[in-house]
Coordinates of C-alpha atoms and ligand atoms in Angstrom, one line a residue:
X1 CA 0.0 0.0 0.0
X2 CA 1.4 3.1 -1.0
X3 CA 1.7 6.3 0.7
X4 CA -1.4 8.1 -1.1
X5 CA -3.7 5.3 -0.5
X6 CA -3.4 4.8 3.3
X7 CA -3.6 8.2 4.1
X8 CA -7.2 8.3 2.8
X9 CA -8.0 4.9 4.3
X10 CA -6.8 6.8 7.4
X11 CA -8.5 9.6 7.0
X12 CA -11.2 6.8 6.2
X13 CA -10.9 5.8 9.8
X14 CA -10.5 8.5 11.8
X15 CA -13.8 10.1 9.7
X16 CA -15.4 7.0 11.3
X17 CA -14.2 8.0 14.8
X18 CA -14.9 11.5 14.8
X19 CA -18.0 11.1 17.0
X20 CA -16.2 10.2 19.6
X21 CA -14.8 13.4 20.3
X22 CA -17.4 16.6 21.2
X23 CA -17.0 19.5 18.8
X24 CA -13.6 21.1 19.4
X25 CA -12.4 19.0 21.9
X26 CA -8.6 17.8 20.8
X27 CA -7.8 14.7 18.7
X28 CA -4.9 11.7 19.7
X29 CA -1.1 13.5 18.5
X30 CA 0.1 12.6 15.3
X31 CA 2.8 10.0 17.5
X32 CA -0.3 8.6 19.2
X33 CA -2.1 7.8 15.7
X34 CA 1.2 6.4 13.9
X35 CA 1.9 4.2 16.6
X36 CA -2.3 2.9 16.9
X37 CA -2.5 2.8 13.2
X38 CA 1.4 1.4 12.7
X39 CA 1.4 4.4 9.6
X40 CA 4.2 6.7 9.1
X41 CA 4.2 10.9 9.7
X42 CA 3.4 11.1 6.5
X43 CA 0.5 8.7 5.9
X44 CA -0.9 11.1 9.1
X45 CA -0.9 14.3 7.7
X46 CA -2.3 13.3 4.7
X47 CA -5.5 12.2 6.4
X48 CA -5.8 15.1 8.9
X49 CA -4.9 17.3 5.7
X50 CA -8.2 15.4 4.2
X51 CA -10.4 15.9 7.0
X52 CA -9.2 20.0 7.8
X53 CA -10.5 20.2 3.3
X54 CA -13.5 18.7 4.5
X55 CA -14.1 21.1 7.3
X56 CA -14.3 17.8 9.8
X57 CA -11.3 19.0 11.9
X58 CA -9.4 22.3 12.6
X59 CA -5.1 21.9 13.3
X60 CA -3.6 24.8 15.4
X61 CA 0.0 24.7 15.3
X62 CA 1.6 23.4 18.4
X63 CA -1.2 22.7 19.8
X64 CA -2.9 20.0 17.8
X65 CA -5.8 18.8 16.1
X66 CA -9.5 19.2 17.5
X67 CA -12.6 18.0 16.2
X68 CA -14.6 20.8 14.1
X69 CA -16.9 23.0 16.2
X70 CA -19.5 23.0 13.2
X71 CA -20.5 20.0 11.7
X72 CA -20.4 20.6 7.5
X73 CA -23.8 20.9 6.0
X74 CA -24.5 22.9 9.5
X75 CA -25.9 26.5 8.7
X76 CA -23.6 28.8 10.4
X77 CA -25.6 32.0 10.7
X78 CA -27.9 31.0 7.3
X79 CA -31.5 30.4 6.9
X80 CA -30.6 26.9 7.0
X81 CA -33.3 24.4 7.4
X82 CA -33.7 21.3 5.3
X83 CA -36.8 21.9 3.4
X84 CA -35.8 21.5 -0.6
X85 CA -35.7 25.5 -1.9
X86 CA -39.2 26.0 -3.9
X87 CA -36.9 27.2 -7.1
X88 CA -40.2 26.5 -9.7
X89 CA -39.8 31.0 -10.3
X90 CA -36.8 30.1 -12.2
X91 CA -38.4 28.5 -14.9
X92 CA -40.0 31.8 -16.1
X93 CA -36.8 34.0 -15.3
X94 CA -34.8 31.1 -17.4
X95 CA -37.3 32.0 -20.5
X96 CA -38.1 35.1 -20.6
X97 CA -37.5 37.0 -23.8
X98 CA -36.3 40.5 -23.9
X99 CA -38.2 41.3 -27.0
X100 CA -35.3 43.9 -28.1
X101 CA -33.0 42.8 -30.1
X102 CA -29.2 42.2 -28.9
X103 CA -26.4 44.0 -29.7
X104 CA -23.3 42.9 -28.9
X105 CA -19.9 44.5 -28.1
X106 CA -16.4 43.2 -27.6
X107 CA -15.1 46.3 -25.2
X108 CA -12.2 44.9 -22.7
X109 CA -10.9 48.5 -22.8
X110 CA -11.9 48.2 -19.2
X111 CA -10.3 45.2 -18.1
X112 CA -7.2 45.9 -19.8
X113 CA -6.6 48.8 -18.5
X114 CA -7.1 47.3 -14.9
X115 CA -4.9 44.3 -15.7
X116 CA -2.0 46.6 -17.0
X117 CA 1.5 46.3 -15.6
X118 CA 2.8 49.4 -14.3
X119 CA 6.5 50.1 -15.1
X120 CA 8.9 49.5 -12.0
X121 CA 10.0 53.3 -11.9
X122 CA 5.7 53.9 -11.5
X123 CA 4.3 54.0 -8.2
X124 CA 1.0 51.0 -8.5
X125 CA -2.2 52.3 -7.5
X126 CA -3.8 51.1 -10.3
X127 CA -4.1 47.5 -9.9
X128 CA -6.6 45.4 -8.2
X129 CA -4.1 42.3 -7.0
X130 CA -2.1 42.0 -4.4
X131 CA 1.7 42.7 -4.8
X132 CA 3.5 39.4 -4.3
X133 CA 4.9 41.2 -1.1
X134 CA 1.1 40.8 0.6
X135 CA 0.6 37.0 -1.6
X136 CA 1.3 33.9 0.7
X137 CA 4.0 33.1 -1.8
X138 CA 5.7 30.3 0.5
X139 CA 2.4 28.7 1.3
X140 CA 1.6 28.4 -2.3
X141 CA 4.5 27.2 -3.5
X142 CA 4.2 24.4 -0.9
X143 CA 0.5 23.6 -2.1
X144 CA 1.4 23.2 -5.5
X145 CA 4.4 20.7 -4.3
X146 CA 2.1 19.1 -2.0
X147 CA -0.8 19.4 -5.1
X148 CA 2.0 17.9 -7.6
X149 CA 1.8 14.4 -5.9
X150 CA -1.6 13.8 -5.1
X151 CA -2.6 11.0 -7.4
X152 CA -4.4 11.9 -10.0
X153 CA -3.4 15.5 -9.7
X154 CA -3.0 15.4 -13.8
X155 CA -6.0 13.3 -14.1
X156 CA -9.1 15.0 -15.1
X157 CA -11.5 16.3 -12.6
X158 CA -15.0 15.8 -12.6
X159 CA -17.3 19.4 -15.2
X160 CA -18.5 20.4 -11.7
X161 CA -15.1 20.6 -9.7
X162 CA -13.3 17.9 -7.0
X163 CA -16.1 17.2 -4.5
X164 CA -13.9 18.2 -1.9
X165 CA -13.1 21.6 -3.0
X166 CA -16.9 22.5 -4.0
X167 CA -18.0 21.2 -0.4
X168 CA -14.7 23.3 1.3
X169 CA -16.8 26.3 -1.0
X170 CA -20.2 25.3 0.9
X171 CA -18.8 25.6 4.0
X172 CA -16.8 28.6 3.3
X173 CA -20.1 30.5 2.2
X174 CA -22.6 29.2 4.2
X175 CA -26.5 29.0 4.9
X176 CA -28.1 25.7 3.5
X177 CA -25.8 25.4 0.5
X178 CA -24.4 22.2 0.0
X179 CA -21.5 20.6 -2.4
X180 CA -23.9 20.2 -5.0
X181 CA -24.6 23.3 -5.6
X182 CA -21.4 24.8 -6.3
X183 CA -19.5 25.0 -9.9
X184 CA -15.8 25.5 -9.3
X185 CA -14.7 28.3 -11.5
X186 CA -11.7 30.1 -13.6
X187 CA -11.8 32.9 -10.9
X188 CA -14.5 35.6 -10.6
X189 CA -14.0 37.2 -14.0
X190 CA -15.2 34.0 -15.9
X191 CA -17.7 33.3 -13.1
X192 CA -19.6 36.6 -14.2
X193 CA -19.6 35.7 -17.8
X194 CA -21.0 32.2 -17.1
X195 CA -23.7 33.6 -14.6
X196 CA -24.5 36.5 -17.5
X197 CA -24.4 34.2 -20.5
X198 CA -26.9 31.9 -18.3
X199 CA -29.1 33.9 -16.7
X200 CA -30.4 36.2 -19.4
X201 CA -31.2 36.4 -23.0
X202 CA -29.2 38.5 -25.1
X203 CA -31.4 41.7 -25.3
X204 CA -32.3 41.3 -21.8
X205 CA -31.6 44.3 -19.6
X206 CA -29.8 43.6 -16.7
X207 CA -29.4 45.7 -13.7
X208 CA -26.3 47.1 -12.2
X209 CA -24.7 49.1 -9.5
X210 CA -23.7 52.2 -10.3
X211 CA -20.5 53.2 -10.2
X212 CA -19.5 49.1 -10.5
X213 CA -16.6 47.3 -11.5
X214 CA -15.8 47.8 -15.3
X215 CA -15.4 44.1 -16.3
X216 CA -19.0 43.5 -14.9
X217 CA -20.2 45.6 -17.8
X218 CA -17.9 44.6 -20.0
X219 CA -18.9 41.3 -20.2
X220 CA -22.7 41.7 -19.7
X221 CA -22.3 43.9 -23.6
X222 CA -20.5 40.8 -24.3
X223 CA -22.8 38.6 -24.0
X224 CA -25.6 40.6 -25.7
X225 CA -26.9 41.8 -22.5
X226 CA -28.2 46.0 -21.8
X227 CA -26.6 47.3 -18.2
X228 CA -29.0 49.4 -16.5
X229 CA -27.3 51.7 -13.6
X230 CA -28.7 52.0 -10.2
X231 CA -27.0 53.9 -8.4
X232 CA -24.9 53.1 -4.8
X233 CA -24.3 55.4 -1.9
X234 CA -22.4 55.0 1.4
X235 CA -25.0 52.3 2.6
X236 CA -24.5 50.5 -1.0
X237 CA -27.5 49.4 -3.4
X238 CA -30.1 52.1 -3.4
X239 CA -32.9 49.9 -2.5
X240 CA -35.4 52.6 -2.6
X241 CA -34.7 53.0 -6.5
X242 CA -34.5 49.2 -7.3
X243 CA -37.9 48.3 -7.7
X244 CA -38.7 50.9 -10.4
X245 CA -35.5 50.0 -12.2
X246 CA -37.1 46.4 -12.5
X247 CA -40.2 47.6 -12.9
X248 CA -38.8 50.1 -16.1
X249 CA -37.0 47.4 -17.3
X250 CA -38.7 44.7 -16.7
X251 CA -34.8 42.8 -16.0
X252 CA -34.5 39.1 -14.5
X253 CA -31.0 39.7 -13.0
X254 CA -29.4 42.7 -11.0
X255 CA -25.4 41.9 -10.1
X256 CA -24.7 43.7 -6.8
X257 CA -21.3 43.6 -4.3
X258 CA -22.6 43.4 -1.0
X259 CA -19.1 43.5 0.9
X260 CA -16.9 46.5 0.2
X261 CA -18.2 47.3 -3.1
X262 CA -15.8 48.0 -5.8
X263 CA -15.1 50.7 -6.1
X264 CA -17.2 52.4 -3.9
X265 CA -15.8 50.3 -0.5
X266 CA -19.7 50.4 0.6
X267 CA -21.4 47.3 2.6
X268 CA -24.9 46.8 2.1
X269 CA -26.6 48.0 5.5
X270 CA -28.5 45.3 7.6
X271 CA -31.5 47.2 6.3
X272 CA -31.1 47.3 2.6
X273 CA -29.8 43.5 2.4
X274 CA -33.0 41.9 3.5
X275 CA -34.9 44.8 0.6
X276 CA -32.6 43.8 -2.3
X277 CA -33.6 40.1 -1.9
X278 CA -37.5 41.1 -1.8
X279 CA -37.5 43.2 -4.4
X280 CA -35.6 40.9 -6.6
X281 CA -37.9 37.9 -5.5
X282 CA -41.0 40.2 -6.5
X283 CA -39.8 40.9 -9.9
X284 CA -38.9 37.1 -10.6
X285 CA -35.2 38.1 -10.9
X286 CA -31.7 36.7 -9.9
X287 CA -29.3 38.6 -7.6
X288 CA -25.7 37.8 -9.1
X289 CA -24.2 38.7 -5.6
X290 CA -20.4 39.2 -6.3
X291 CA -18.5 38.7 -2.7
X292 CA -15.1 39.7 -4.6
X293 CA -13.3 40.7 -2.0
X294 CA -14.9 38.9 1.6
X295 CA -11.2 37.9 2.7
X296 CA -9.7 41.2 2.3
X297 CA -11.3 42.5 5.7
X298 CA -9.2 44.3 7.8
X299 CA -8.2 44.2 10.8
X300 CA -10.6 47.1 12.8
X301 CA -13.3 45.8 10.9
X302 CA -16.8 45.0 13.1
X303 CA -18.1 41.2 12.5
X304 CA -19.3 40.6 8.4
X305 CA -22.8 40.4 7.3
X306 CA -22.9 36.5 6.1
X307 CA -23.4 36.5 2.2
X308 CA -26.8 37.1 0.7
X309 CA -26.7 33.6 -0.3
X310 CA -26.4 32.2 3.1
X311 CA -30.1 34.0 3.6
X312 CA -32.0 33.0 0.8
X313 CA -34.4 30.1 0.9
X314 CA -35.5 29.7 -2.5
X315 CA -32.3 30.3 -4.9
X316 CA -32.6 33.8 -5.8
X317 CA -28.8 34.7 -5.3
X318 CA -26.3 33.3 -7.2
X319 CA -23.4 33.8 -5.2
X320 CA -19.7 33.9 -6.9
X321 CA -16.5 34.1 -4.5
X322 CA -12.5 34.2 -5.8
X323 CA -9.5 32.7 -4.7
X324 CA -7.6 35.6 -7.0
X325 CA -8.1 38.4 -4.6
X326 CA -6.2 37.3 -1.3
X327 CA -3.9 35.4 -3.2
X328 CA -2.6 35.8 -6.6
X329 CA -4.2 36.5 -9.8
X330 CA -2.7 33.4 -10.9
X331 CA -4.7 31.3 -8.3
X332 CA -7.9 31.2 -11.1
X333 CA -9.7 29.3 -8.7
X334 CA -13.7 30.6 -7.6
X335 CA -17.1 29.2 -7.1
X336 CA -20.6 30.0 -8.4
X337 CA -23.3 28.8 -6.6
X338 CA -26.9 27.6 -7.4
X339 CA -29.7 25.8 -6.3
X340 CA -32.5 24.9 -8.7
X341 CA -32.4 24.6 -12.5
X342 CA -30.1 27.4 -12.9
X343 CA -27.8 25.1 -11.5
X344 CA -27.6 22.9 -14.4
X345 CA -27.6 26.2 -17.1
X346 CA -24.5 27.2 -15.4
X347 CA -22.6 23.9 -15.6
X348 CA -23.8 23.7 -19.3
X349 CA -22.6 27.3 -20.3
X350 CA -19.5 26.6 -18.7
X351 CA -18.6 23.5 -20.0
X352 CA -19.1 24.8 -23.5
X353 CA -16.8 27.5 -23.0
X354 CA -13.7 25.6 -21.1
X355 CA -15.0 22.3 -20.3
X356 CA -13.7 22.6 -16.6
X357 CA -10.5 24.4 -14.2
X358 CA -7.5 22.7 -14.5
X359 CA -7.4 19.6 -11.6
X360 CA -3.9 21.1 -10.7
X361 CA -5.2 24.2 -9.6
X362 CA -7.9 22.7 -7.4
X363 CA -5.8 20.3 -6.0
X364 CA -3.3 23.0 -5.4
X365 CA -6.4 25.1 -3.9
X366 CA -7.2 22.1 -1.6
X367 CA -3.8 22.0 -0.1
X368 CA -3.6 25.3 0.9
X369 CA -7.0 26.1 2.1
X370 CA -6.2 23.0 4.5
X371 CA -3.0 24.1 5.6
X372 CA -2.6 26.1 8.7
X373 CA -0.6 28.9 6.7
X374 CA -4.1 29.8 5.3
X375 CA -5.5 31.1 8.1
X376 CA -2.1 32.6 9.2
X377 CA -1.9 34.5 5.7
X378 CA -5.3 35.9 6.1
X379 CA -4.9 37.9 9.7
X380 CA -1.5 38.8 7.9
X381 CA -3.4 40.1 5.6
X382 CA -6.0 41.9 7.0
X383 CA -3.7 43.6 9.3
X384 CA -1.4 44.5 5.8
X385 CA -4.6 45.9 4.3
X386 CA -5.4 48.5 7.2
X387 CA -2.0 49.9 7.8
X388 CA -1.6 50.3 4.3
X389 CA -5.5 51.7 4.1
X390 CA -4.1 54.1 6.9
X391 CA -0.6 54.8 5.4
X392 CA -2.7 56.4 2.0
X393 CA -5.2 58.0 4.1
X394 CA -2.3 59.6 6.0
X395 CA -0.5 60.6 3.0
X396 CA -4.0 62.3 1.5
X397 CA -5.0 64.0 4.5
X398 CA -1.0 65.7 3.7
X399 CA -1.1 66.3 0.6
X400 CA -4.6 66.0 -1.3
X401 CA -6.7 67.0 1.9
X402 CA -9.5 68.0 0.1
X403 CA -9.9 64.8 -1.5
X404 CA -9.8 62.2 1.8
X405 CA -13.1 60.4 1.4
X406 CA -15.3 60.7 5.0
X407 CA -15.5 57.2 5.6
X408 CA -12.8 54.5 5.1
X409 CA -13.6 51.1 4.1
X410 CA -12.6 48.2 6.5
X411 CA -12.3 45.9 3.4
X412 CA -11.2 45.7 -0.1
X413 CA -8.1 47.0 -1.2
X414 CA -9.2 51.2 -2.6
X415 CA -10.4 54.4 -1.9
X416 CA -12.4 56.2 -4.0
X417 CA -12.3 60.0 -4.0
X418 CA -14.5 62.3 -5.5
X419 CA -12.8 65.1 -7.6
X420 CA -13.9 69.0 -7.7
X421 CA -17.1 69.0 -10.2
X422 CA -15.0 69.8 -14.1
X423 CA -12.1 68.5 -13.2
X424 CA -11.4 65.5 -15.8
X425 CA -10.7 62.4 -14.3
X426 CA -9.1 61.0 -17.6
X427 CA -6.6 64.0 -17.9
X428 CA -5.7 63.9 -14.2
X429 CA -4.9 60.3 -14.4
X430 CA -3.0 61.1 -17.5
X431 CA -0.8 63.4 -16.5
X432 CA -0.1 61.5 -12.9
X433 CA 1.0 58.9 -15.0
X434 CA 3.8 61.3 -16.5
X435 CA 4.6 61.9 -13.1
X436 CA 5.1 58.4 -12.2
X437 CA 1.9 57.3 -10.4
X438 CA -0.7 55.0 -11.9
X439 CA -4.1 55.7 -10.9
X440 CA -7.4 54.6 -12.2
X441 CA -10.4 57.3 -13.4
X442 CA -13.5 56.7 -12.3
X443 CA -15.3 57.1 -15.5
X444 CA -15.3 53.8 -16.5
X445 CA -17.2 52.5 -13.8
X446 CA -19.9 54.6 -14.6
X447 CA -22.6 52.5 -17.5
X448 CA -24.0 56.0 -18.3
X449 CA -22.7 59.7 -17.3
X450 CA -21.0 60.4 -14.2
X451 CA -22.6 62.0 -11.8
X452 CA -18.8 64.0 -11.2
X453 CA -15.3 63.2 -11.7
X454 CA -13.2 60.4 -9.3
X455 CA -10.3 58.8 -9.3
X456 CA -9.9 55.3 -7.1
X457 CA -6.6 54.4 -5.7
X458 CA -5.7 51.2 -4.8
X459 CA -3.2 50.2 -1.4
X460 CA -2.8 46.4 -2.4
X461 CA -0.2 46.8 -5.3
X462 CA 2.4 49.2 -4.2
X463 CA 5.5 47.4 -3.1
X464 CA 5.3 49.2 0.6
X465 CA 3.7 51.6 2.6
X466 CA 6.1 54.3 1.7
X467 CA 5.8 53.9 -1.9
X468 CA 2.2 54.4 -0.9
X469 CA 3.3 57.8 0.3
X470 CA 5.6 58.7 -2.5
X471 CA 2.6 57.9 -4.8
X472 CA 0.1 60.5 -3.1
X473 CA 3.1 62.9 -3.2
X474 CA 3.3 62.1 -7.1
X475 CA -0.4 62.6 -7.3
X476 CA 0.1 65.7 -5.9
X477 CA 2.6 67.4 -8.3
X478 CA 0.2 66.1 -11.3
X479 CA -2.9 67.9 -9.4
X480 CA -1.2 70.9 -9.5
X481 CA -0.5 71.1 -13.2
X482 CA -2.6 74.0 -15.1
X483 CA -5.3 71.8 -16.7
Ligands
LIG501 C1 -15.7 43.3 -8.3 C2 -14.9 42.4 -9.0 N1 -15.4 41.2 -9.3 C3 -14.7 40.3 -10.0 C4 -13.4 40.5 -10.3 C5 -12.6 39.4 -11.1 O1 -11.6 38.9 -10.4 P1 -10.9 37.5 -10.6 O2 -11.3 37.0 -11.9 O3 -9.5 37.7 -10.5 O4 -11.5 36.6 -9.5 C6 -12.8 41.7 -10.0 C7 -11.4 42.0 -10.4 O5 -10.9 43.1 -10.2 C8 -13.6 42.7 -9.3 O6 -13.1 43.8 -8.9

């Protein structure tokens, strides 16, 4: 018997045993399993690396293994319940026709421009990813190792994703959603164009925030689809203006960010999220709910609102979550999430397009999701985040004081700052850029006209906190120039 195999005929057993133990209390040592088992160190960490994927036990370094406090397929903080979700709404909202007809356009100007490499003498505070500085580049590099000599690891994996990584995605997300109803993904990105390209006809309006991410829009004209902008303040969605945009429009989807909104940085308020959900269920429409950026909170941050999707009985939301943003971009690993027959138009779109994600990088996701350096990375993280959220809002309250927003986000990775009314976002970028800061202008996120000029810098690419600083100070000289 090989190494591979008895470790999950371990992990068989101890699975087997786990009732023994009451939720959290501490499992036998590694030693104490070797010698009851007669297996060797390695044989036991690849079955307690199993169980941690499968959410069955937690391992704290130096002090051990414990049995999991929640058992999977519990609902922490959801709806829960096990009544089947009455889903029959989605057979209209799956058919409907948009009676306009579609016009299609292949725009990325958008996306590019947030996926461009800034030169190394230019000060980042364009980009959306995390510098490698802030990505857990030792822990990955051990995953893949790890992920490299799991059998099968070149094998390929079932359309709908390794069952162990789409139940790890259950857990992670919550409520009553279960293995089956998650699609492992490329990443968000191609997450949104599967859950536009399935949800409505092209024609079909679809509603968005407004400002919102540009590549949400780009893809929705992509795929045939008409954006229609409602507009976001400091609590997020306007709820009070979303049932006459569906009523106007008579759309099936609206795709809102919940959590730290880009590029806004809003959070739904407690009393908008439960509105959102029944207005969309009155207009027979989906809620795309994209939770980009749930682990980049920081560290002052008061306890998360649980995802839309963990409060919704009757598969309204279609939830999508990344692995890109706390990582790396390379880490094209996400979820989409379903229940009912929008399920199965998901999984078809997808397959069409790129038959499934590559078994390395699910493996690879597996192993370090399980690892303790995962949830060592994210306090790292989160504590990264707000010093660098503080070091920027420092810098601007010195330099740019006029343009510090109110309210700092305790998520995401940007602030957004409203310019004086006529002062052009483009040409202000523009000419920062000659003086050696990238920023990004906040006319792109905007599906119609701006209601005034911004600019949204970003604290996660910089190389450090003082280049965050020397940036602003850039920013500065470029604000000065005579328009
Ligand atoms: C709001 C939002 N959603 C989705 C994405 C896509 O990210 P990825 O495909 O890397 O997961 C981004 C990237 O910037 C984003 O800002």
């Amino acid at each position: 018997m090989n190494e591979r195999s008895s470790g999950a005929e371990l992990a068989a057993i101890l699975r087997g045993e786990l009732n023994r133990y009451s939720p959290g209390e501490k499992l036998p040592s590694s030693r104490a399993l070797m010698v009851r088992h007669q297996v060797s160190p390695v044989t036991v960490s690849r079955a307690i690396a199993e169980l941690a994927a499968q959410g069955l036990v937690v391992t704290r370094p130096g002090a051990g293994v414990f049995r999991a406090e929640a058992a999977p397929g519990a609902a922490p903080g959801g709806s829960g319940g096990t009544a089947p979700p009455d889903t029959s709404w989605q057979e209209v909202a799956l058919s409907a026709e948009a009676g306009v007809p579609p016009s299609r356009s292949a725009d990325a100007s958008g996306v590019l421009a947030a996926l461009a490499l800034a030169p190394p003498e230019v000060v980042d505070l364009n980009s959306g990813y995390l510098h490698p500085v802030l990505q857990p580049e030792r822990a990955l590099a051990a995953a893949l190792a790890r992920a490299g000599r799991r059998p099968g690891a070149w094998g390929r994996p079932p359309i709908d994703g390794l069952p162990e990584l789409r139940a790890w995605f259950a857990r992670d997300i919550g409520g009553a959603l279960t293995a089956s109803d998650v699609l492992i993904t490329a990443g968000g990105q191609s997450a949104l164009t599967t859950a536009l390209r399935s949800l409505a006809a092209p024609g079909a309006p679809v509603l968005v925030e407004s400002p919102t991410y540009p590549g949400t829009v780009a893809v929705a004209r992509a795929a045939g689809l008409r954006p229609v902008p409602v507009p976001v303040d400091a609590d997020g969605l306007r709820t009070d203006l979303l049932a006459d945009a569906f009523a106007a429009t008579r759309a099936r989807v609206l795709v809102c960010q919940p959590l730290f909104q880009n590029p806004t940085g809003a959070v739904l308020s407690a009393a908008r999220r439960p509105e959102v959900l029944r207005i969309a269920r009155a207009a027979g429409a989906f809620v795309v709910e994209d939770d980009f950026a749930r682990r980049l909170v920081h560290t002052d941050a008061p306890a998360l609102p649980v995802p839309l999707a963990a409060e919704d009985p009757d598969g309204v939301v279609v939830h999508i979550r990344s692995l890109t943003k706390p990582t790396s971009p390379s880490l094209r690993v996400g979820a989409i999430t379903a229940r009912g027959p929008a399920y199965q138009r998901l999984r078809a779109v997808q397959a069409m397009d790129s038959f499934f994600v590559p078994r390395p990088l699910q493996e690879t996701t597996l192993e370090l999701v399980a690892s303790p350096a995962w949830s060592h990375h994210l306090r790292t993280l989160a504590g990264a985040l707000h010093d660098r959220r503080q070091t920027l809002a420092v810098a601007l309250r010195q330099w740019l004081p006029d343009l510090l927003p109110d309210r700092l986000p305790y998520g995401g990775y940007h602030l957004w700052l409203r310019l004086p009314d006529g002062r052009d976002d483009g040409a202000l970028a523009a000419a920062a850029l000659r003086a050696g800061v990238a920023v990004t202008p906040g006319r792109g996120y905007f599906t119609a006209e701006a209601p005034g000029p911004h600019l949204r810098l970003s604290y996660a690419c910089a190389d450090s906190p003082e280049r965050l600083t020397e940036g602003v100070r850039r920013l500065h000289r470029a604000y000065g120039e005579p328009l």
